[in-house]
Coordinates of N, CA and C in Angstrom, one line a residue:
X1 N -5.4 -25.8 -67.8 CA -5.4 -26.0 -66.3 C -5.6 -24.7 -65.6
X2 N -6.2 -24.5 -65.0 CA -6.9 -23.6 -63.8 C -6.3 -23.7 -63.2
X3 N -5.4 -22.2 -62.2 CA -5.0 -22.1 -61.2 C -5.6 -22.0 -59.8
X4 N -4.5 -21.7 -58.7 CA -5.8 -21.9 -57.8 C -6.8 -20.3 -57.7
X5 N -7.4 -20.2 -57.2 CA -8.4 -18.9 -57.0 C -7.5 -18.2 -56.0
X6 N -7.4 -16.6 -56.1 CA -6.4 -15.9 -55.1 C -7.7 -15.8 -53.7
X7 N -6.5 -15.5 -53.1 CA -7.5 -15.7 -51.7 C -8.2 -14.3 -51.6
X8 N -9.8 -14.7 -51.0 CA -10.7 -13.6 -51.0 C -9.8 -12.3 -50.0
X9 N -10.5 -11.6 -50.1 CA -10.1 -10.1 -48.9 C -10.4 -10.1 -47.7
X10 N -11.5 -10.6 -47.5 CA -11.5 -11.3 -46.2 C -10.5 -12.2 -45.4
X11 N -10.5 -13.3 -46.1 CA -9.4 -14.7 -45.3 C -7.9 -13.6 -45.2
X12 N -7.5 -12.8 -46.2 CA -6.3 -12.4 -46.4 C -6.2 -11.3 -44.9
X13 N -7.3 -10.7 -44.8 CA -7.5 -9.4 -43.6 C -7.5 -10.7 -41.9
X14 N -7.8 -11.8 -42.3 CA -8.0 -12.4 -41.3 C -6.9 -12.8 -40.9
X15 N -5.9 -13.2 -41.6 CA -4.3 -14.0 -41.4 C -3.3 -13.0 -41.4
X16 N -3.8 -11.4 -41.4 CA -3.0 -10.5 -41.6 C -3.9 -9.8 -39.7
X17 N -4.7 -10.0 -39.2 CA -4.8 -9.2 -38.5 C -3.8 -9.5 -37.2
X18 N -3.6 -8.7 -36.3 CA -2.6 -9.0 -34.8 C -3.5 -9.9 -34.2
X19 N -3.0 -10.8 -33.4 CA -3.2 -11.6 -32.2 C -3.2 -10.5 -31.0
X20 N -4.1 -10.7 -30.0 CA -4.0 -9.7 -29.3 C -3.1 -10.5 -28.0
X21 N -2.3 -9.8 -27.2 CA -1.8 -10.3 -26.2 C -2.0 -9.8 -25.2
X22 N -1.5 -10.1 -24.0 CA -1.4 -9.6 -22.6 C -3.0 -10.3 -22.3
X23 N -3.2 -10.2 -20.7 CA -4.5 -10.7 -19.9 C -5.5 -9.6 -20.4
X24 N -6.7 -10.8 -20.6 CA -8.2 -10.6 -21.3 C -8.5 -9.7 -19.8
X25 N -9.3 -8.5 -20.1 CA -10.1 -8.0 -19.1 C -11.0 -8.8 -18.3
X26 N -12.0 -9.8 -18.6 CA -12.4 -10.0 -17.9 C -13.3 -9.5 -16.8
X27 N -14.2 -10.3 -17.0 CA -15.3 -9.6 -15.9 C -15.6 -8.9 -14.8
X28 N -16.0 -7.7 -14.4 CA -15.5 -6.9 -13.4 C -16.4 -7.2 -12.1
X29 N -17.4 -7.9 -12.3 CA -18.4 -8.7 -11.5 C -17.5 -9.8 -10.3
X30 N -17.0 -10.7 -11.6 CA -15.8 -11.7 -11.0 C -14.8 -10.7 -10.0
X31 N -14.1 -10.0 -10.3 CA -13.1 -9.5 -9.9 C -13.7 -9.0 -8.5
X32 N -14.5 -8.1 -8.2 CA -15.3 -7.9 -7.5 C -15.5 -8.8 -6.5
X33 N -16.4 -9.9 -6.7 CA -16.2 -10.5 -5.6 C -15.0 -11.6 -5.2
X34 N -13.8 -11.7 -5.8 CA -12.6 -11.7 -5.8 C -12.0 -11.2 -4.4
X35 N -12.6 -9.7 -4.7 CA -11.8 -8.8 -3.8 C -12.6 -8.9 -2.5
X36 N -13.9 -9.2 -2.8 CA -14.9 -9.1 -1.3 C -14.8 -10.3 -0.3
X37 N -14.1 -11.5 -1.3 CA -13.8 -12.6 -0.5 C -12.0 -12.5 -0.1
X38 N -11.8 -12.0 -0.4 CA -10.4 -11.8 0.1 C -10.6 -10.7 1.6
X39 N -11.4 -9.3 0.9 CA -11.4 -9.2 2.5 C -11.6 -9.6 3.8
X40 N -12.8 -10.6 3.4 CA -13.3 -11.2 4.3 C -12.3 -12.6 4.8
X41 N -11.2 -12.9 4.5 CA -10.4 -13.2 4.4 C -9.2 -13.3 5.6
X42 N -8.9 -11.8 4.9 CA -7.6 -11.0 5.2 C -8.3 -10.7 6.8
X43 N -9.3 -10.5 6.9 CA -10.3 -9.6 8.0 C -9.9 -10.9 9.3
X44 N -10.4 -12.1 8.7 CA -11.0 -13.0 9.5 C -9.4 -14.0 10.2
X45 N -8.1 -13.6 9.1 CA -7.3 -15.0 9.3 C -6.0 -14.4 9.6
X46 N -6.1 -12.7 9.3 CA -4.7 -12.6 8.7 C -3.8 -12.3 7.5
X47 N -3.2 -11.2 7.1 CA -2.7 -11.4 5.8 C -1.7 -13.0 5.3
X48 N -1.0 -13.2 6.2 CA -0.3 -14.2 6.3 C -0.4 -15.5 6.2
X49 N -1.7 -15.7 6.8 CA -2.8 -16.9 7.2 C -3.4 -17.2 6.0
X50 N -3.6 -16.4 5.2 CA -4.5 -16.3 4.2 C -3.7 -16.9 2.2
X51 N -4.5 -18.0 1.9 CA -3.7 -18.3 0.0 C -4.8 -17.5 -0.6
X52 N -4.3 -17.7 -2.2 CA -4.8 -17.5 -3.2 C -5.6 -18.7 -3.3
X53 N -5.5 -19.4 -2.6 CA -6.5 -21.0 -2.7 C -7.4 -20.9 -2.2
X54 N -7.3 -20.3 -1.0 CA -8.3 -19.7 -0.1 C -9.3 -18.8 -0.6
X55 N -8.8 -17.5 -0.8 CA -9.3 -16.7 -1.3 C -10.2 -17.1 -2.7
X56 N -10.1 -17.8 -3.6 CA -10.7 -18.4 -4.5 C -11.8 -19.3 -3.7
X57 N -11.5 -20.0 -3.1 CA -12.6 -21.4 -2.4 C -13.7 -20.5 -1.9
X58 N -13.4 -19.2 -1.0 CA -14.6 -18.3 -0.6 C -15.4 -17.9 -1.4
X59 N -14.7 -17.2 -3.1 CA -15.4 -16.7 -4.2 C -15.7 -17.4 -4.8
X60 N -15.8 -18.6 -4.5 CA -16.4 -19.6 -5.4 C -15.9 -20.0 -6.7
X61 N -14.6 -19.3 -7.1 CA -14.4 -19.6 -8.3 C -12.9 -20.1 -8.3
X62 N -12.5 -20.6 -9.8 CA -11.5 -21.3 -9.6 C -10.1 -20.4 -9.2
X63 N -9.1 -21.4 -8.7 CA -7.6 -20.6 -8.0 C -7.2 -20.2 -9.4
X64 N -7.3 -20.7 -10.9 CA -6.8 -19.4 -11.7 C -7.5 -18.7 -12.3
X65 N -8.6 -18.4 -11.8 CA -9.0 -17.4 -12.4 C -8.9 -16.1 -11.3
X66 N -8.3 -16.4 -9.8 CA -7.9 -15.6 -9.2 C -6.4 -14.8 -9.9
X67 N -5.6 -15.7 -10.2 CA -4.5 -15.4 -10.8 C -5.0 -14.7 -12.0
X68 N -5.6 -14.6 -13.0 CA -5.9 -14.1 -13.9 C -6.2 -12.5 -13.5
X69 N -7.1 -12.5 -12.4 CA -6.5 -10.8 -12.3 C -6.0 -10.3 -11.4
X70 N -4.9 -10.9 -10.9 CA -3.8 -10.6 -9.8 C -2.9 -11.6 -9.8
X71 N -1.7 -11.1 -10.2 CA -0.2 -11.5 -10.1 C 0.4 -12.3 -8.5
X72 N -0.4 -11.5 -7.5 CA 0.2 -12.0 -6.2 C -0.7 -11.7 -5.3
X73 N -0.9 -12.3 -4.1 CA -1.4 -12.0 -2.6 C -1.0 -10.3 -2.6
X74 N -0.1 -9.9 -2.5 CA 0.3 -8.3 -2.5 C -0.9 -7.9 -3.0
X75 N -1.2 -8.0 -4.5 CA -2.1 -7.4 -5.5 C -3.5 -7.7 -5.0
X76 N -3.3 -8.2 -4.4 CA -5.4 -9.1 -3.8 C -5.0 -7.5 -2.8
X77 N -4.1 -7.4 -1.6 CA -4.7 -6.2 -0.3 C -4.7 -5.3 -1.5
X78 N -3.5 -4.8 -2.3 CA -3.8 -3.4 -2.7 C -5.3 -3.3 -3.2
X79 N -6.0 -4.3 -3.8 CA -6.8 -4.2 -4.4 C -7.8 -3.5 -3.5
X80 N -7.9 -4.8 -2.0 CA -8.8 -4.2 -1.1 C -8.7 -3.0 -0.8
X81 N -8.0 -2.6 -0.6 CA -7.7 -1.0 0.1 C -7.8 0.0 -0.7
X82 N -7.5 -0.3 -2.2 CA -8.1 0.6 -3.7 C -6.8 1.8 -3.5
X83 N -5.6 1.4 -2.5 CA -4.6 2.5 -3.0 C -4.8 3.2 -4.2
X84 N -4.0 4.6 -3.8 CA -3.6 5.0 -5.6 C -2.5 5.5 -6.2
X85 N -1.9 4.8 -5.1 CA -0.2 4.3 -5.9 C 0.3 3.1 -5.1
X86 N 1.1 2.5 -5.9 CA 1.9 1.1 -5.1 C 2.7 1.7 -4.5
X87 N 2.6 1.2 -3.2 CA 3.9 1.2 -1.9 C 4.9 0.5 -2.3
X88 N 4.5 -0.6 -3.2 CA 6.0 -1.7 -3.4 C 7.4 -0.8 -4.4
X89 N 6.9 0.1 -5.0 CA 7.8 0.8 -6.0 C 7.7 2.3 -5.1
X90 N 7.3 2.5 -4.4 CA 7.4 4.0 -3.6 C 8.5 3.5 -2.1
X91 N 8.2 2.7 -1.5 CA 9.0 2.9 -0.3 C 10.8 2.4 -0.9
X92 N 10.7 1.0 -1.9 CA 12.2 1.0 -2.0 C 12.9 1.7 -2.8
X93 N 12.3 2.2 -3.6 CA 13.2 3.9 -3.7 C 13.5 4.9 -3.1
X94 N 13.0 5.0 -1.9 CA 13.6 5.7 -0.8 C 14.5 5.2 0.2
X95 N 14.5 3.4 0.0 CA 15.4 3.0 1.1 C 16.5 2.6 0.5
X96 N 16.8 2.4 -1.0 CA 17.6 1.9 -1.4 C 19.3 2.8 -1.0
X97 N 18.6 4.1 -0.7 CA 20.1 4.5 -0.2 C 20.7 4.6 1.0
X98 N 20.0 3.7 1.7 CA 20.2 3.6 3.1 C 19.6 4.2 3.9
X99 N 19.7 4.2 5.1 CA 19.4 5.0 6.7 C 19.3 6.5 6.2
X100 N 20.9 6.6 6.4 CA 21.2 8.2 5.7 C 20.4 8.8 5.3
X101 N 19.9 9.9 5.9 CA 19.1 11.2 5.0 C 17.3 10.1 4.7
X102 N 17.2 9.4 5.1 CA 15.9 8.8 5.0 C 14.5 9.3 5.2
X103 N 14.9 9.7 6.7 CA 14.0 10.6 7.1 C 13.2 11.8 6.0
X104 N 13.9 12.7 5.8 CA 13.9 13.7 4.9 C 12.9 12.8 3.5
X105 N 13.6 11.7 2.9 CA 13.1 11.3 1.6 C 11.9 11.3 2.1
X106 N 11.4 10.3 3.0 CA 10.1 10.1 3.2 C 9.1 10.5 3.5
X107 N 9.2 12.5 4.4 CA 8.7 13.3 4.7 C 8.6 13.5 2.7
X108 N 9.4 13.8 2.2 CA 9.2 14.2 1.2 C 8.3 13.8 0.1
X109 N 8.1 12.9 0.0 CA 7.5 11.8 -0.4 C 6.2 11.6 -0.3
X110 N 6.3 11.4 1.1 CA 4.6 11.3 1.5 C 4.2 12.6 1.4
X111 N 4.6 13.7 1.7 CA 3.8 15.3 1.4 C 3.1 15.4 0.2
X112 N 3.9 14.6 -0.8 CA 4.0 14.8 -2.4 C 2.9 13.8 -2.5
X113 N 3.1 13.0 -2.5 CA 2.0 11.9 -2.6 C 0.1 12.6 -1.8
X114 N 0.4 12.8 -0.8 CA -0.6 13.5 0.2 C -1.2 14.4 -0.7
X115 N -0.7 15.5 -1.1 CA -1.0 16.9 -1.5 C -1.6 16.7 -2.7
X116 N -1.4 15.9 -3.5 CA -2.1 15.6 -4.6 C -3.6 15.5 -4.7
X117 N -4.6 16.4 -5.2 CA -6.0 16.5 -4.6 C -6.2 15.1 -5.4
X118 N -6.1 14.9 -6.3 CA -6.8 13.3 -6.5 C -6.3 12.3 -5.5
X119 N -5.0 11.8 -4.7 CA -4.5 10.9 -4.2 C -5.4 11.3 -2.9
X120 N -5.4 12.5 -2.5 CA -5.9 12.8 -1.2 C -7.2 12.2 -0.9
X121 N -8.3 12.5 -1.9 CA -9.2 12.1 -1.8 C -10.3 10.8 -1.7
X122 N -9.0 9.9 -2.0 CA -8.8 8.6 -1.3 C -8.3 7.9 -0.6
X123 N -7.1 8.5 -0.1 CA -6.4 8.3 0.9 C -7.1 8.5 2.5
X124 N -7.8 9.8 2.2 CA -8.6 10.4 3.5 C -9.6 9.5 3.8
X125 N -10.1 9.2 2.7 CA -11.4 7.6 2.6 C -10.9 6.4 3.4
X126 N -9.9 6.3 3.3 CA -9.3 5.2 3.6 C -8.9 4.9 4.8
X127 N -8.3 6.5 5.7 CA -8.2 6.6 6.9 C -9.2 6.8 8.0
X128 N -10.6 7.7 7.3 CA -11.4 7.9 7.8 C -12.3 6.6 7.5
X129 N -12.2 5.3 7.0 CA -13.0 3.6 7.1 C -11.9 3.2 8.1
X130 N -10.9 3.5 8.1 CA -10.3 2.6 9.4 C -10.5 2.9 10.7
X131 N -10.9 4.0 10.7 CA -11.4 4.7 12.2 C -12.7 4.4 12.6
X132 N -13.6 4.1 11.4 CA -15.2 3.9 12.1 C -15.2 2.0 11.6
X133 N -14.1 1.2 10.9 CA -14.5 -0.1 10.7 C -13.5 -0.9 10.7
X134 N -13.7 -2.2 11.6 CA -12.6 -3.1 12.1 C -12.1 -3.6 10.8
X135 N -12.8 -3.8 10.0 CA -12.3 -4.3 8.5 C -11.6 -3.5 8.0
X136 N -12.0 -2.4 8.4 CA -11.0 -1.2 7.3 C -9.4 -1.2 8.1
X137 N -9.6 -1.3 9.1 CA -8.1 -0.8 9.8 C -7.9 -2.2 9.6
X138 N -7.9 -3.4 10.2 CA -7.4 -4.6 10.0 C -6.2 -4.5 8.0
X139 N -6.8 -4.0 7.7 CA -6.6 -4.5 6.2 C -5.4 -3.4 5.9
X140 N -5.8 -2.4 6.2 CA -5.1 -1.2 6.3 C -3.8 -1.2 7.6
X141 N -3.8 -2.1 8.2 CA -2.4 -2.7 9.3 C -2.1 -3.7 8.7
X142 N -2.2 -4.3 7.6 CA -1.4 -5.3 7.3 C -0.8 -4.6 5.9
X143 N -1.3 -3.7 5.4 CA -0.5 -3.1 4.2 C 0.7 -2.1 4.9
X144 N 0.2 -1.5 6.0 CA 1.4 -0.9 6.5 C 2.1 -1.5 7.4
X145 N 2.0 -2.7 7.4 CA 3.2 -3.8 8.3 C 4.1 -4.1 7.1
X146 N 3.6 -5.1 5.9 CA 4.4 -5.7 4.7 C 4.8 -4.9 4.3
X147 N 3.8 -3.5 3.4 CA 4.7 -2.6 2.4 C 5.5 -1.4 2.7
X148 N 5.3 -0.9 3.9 CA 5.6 0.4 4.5 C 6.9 0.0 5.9
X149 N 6.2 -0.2 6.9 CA 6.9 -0.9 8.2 C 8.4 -2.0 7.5
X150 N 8.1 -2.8 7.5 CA 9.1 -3.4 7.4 C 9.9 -3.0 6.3
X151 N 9.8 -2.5 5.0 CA 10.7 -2.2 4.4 C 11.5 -1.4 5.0
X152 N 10.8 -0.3 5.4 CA 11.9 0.9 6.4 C 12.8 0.0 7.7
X153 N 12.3 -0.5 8.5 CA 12.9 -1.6 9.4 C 14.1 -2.3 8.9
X154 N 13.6 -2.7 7.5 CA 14.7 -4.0 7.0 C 16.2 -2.9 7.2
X155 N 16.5 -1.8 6.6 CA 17.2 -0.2 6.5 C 18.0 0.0 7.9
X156 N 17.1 -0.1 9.0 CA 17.7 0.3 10.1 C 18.4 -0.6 11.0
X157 N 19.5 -0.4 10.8 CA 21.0 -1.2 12.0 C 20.7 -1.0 13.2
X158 N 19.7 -1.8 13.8 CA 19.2 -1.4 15.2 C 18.5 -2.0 16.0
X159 N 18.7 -3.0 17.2 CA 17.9 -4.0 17.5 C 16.7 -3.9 18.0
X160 N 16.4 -2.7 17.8 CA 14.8 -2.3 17.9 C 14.0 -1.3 16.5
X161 N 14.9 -1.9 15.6 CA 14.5 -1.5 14.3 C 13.0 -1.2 13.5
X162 N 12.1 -2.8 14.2 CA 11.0 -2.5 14.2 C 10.0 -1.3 14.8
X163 N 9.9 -1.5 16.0 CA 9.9 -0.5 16.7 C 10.4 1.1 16.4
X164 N 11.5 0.9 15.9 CA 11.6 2.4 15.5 C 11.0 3.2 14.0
X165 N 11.0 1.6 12.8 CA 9.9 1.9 11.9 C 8.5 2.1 12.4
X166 N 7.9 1.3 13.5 CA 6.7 2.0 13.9 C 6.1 3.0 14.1
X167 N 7.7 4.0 14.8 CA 7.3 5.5 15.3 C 7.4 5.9 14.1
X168 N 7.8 5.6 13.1 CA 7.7 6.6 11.8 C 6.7 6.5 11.2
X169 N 6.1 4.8 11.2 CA 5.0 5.3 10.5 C 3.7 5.8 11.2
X170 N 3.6 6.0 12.9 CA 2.9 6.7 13.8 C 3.2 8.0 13.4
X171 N 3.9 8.8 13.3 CA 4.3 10.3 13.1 C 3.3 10.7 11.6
X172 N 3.7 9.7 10.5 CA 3.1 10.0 9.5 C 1.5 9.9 9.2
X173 N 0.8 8.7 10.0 CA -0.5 9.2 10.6 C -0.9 10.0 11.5
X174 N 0.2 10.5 11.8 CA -0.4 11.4 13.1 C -0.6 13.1 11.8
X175 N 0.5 12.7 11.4 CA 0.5 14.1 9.7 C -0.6 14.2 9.0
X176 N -1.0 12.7 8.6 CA -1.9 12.8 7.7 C -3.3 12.8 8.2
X177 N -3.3 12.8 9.7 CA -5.0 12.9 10.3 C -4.3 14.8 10.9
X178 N -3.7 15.1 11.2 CA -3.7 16.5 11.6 C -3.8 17.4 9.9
X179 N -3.0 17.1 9.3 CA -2.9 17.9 7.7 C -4.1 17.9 6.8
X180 N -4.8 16.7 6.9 CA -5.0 16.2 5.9 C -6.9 15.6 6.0
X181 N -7.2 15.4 7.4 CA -8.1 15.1 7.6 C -9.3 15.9 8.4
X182 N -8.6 16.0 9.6 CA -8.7 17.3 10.9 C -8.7 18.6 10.2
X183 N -8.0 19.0 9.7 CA -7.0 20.1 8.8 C -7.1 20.9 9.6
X184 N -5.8 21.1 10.9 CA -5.6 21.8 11.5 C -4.7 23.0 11.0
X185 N -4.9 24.0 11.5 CA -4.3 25.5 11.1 C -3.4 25.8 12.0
X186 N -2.2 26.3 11.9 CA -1.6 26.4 10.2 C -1.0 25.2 9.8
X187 N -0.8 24.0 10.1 CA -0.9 22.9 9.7 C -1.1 22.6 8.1
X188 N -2.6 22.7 8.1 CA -3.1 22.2 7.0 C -2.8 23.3 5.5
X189 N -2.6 24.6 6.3 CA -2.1 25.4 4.3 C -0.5 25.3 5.0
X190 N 0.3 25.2 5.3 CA 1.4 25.4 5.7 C 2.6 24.7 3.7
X191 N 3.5 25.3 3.7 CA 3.8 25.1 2.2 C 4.7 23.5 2.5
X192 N 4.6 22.6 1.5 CA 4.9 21.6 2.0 C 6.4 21.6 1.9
X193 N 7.5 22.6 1.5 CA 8.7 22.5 2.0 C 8.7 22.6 3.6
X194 N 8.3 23.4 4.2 CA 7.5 23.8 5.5 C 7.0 22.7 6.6
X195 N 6.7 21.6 5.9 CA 6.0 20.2 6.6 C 7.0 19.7 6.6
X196 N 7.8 19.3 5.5 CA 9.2 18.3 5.2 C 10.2 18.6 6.4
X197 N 10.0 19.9 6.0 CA 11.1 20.3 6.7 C 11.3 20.1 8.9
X198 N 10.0 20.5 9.1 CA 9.5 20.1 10.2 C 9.3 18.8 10.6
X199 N 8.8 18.0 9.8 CA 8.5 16.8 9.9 C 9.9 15.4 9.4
X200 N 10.6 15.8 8.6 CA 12.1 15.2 8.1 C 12.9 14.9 9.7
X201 N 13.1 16.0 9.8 CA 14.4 15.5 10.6 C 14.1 14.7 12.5
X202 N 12.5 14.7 12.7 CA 12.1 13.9 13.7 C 11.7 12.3 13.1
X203 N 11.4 12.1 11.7 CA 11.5 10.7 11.3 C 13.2 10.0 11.2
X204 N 13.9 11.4 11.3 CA 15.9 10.6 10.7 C 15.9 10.4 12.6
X205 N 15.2 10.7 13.4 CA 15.1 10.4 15.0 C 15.0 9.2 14.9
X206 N 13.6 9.2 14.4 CA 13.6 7.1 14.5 C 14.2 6.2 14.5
X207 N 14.7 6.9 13.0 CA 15.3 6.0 12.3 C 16.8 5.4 12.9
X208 N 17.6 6.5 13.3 CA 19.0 5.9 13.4 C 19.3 7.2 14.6
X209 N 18.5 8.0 15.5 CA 18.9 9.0 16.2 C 18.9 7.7 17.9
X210 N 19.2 8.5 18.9 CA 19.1 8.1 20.1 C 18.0 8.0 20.6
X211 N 17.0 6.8 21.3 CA 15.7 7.0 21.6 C 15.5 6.6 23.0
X212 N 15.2 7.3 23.9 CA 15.4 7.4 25.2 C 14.4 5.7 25.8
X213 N 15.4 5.3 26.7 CA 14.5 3.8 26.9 C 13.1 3.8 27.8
X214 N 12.8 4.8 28.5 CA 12.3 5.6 29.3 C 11.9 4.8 31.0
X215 N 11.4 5.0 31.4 CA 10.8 4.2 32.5 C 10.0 3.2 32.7
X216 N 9.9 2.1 33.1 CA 8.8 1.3 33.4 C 7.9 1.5 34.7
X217 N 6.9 2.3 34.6 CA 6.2 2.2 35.5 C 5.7 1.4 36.4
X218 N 5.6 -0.1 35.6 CA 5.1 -0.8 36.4 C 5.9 -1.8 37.7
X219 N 7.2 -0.9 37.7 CA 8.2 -1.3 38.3 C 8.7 -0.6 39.6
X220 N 8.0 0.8 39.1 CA 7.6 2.2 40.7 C 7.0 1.8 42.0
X221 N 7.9 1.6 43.1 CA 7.3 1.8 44.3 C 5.7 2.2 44.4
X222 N 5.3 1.8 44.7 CA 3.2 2.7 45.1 C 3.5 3.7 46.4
X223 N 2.7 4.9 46.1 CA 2.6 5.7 47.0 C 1.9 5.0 48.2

C-alpha cells in the first residue's frame, strides 16, 4: 500500500505564508475624490451639517468604502486641509493639566511645531489658501473651531470661555502670519525661547487672566 504523496513545496510555502492584516491601500484615485467631495461638502453645508453618507453619495461611491479610508468625519477635514500633525493628540496633551500654566504649553508647542522647516512649509500653504480662497478658510475655521477652539474652551472656568479660546487662537494667527509668513524682523529670527516667552504669558491672559468688558459704542451719546 502507497502512502500518501508529501505535500509539494509549493502548497507547503502557501499554508505557511502570513495573512496580511490591517486596511488594503487602496486606490489613491478613489481616496482623492473622496476628499474633493467632502470639501465641497464641508464648503457648502458645514462641518456639522455634513455625514459620511453624504460625503460618499457626492463621490459617487459606496458609504464603506468611505470608511475604508477614514475612521471618522474628523479624518475626512484633516485630510482636506493635508495637516502635518493631528491636533486631536496635540492640543489634549496640553490641556489635560488644566488652565494652569496653559498659556506657556501652547506658546510652546505651537513654536515647536511652526519652526519645523518641513511642518512650516505647509502650514504657510495653508494659511496663505485661506486668505486668497473661501474654501480654504471655511475648512480651515471648522478645524480650528472642533480641534483647537473648543478643546482649549472646554479647560476654561469662565462664562465666556469661548470667547476667550478665541483670543488665543487670534494671537496665534496673528504669530504665525507675523513669524512665519510676513516674516517680520526681529520677529521672524528671534530664538523661539524668546517668542514663548513673549507670547506665553498674554495667552495665560485669555485664558483665566481678567479681560476688560470694554465699552459699547453703540450705546454713546452722538456728538
Amino acid at each position: 500500500m502507497v502512502g500518501d504523496a508529501p505535500p509539494s513545496p509549493r502548497n507547503t510555502a502557501a499554508r505557511r505564508r502570513p495573512v496580511r492584516t490591517g486596511r488594503r491601500p487602496g486606490n489613491p484615485d478613489t481616496r482623492a475624490t473622496i476628499i474633493a467631495a467632502a470639501e465641497s461638502e464641508f464648503t457648502a453645508k458645514g462641518f456639522d451639517r455634513v455625514s459620511m453618507r453624504g460625503i460618499a453619495k457626492v463621490a459617487g461611491v459606496d458609504p464603506a468604502l468611505v470608511h475604508h479610508y477614514f475612521d471618522s468625519k474628523d479624518d475626512v477635514l484633516l485630510a482636506t486641509l493635508d495637516v502635518p500633525f493631528d491636533p486631536r493628540e496635540v492640543i489634549p496633551a496640553m490641556t489635560r493639566e488644566g488652565a494652569e500654566g496653559l498659556g506657556l504649553r501652547i506658546a510652546r508647542r505651537f513654536v515647536s511645531i511652526w519652526d519645523d522647516p518641513d511642518n512650516q512649509v505647509r502650514l504657510v500653504a495653508i494659511l496663505r489658501a485661506s486668505m486668497s480662497s473661501d474654501v480654504a478658510a471655511d475648512l480651515l475655521r471648522s478645524g480650528l473651531v472642533r480641534m483647537i477652539i473648543t478643546p482649549i474652551s472646554d479647560v476654561i472656568d469662565a462664562p465666556d470661555a469661548v470667547l476667550r479660546a478665541q483670543c488665543v487662537g487670534s494671537q496665534l494667527l496673528g504669530l504665525a502670519m507675523a513669524r512665519y509668513v510676513l516674516r517680520l524682523e526681529p520677529l521672524a529670527s528671534a530664538q523661539p525661547g524668546v517668542v514663548v516667552a513673549q507670547i506665553g504669558p498674554t495667552l495665560q491672559r485669555y485664558i483665566d487672566g481678567h479681560l476688560p468688558r470694554g465699552v459699547d459704542e453703540s450705546a454713546q451719546p452722538a456728538e
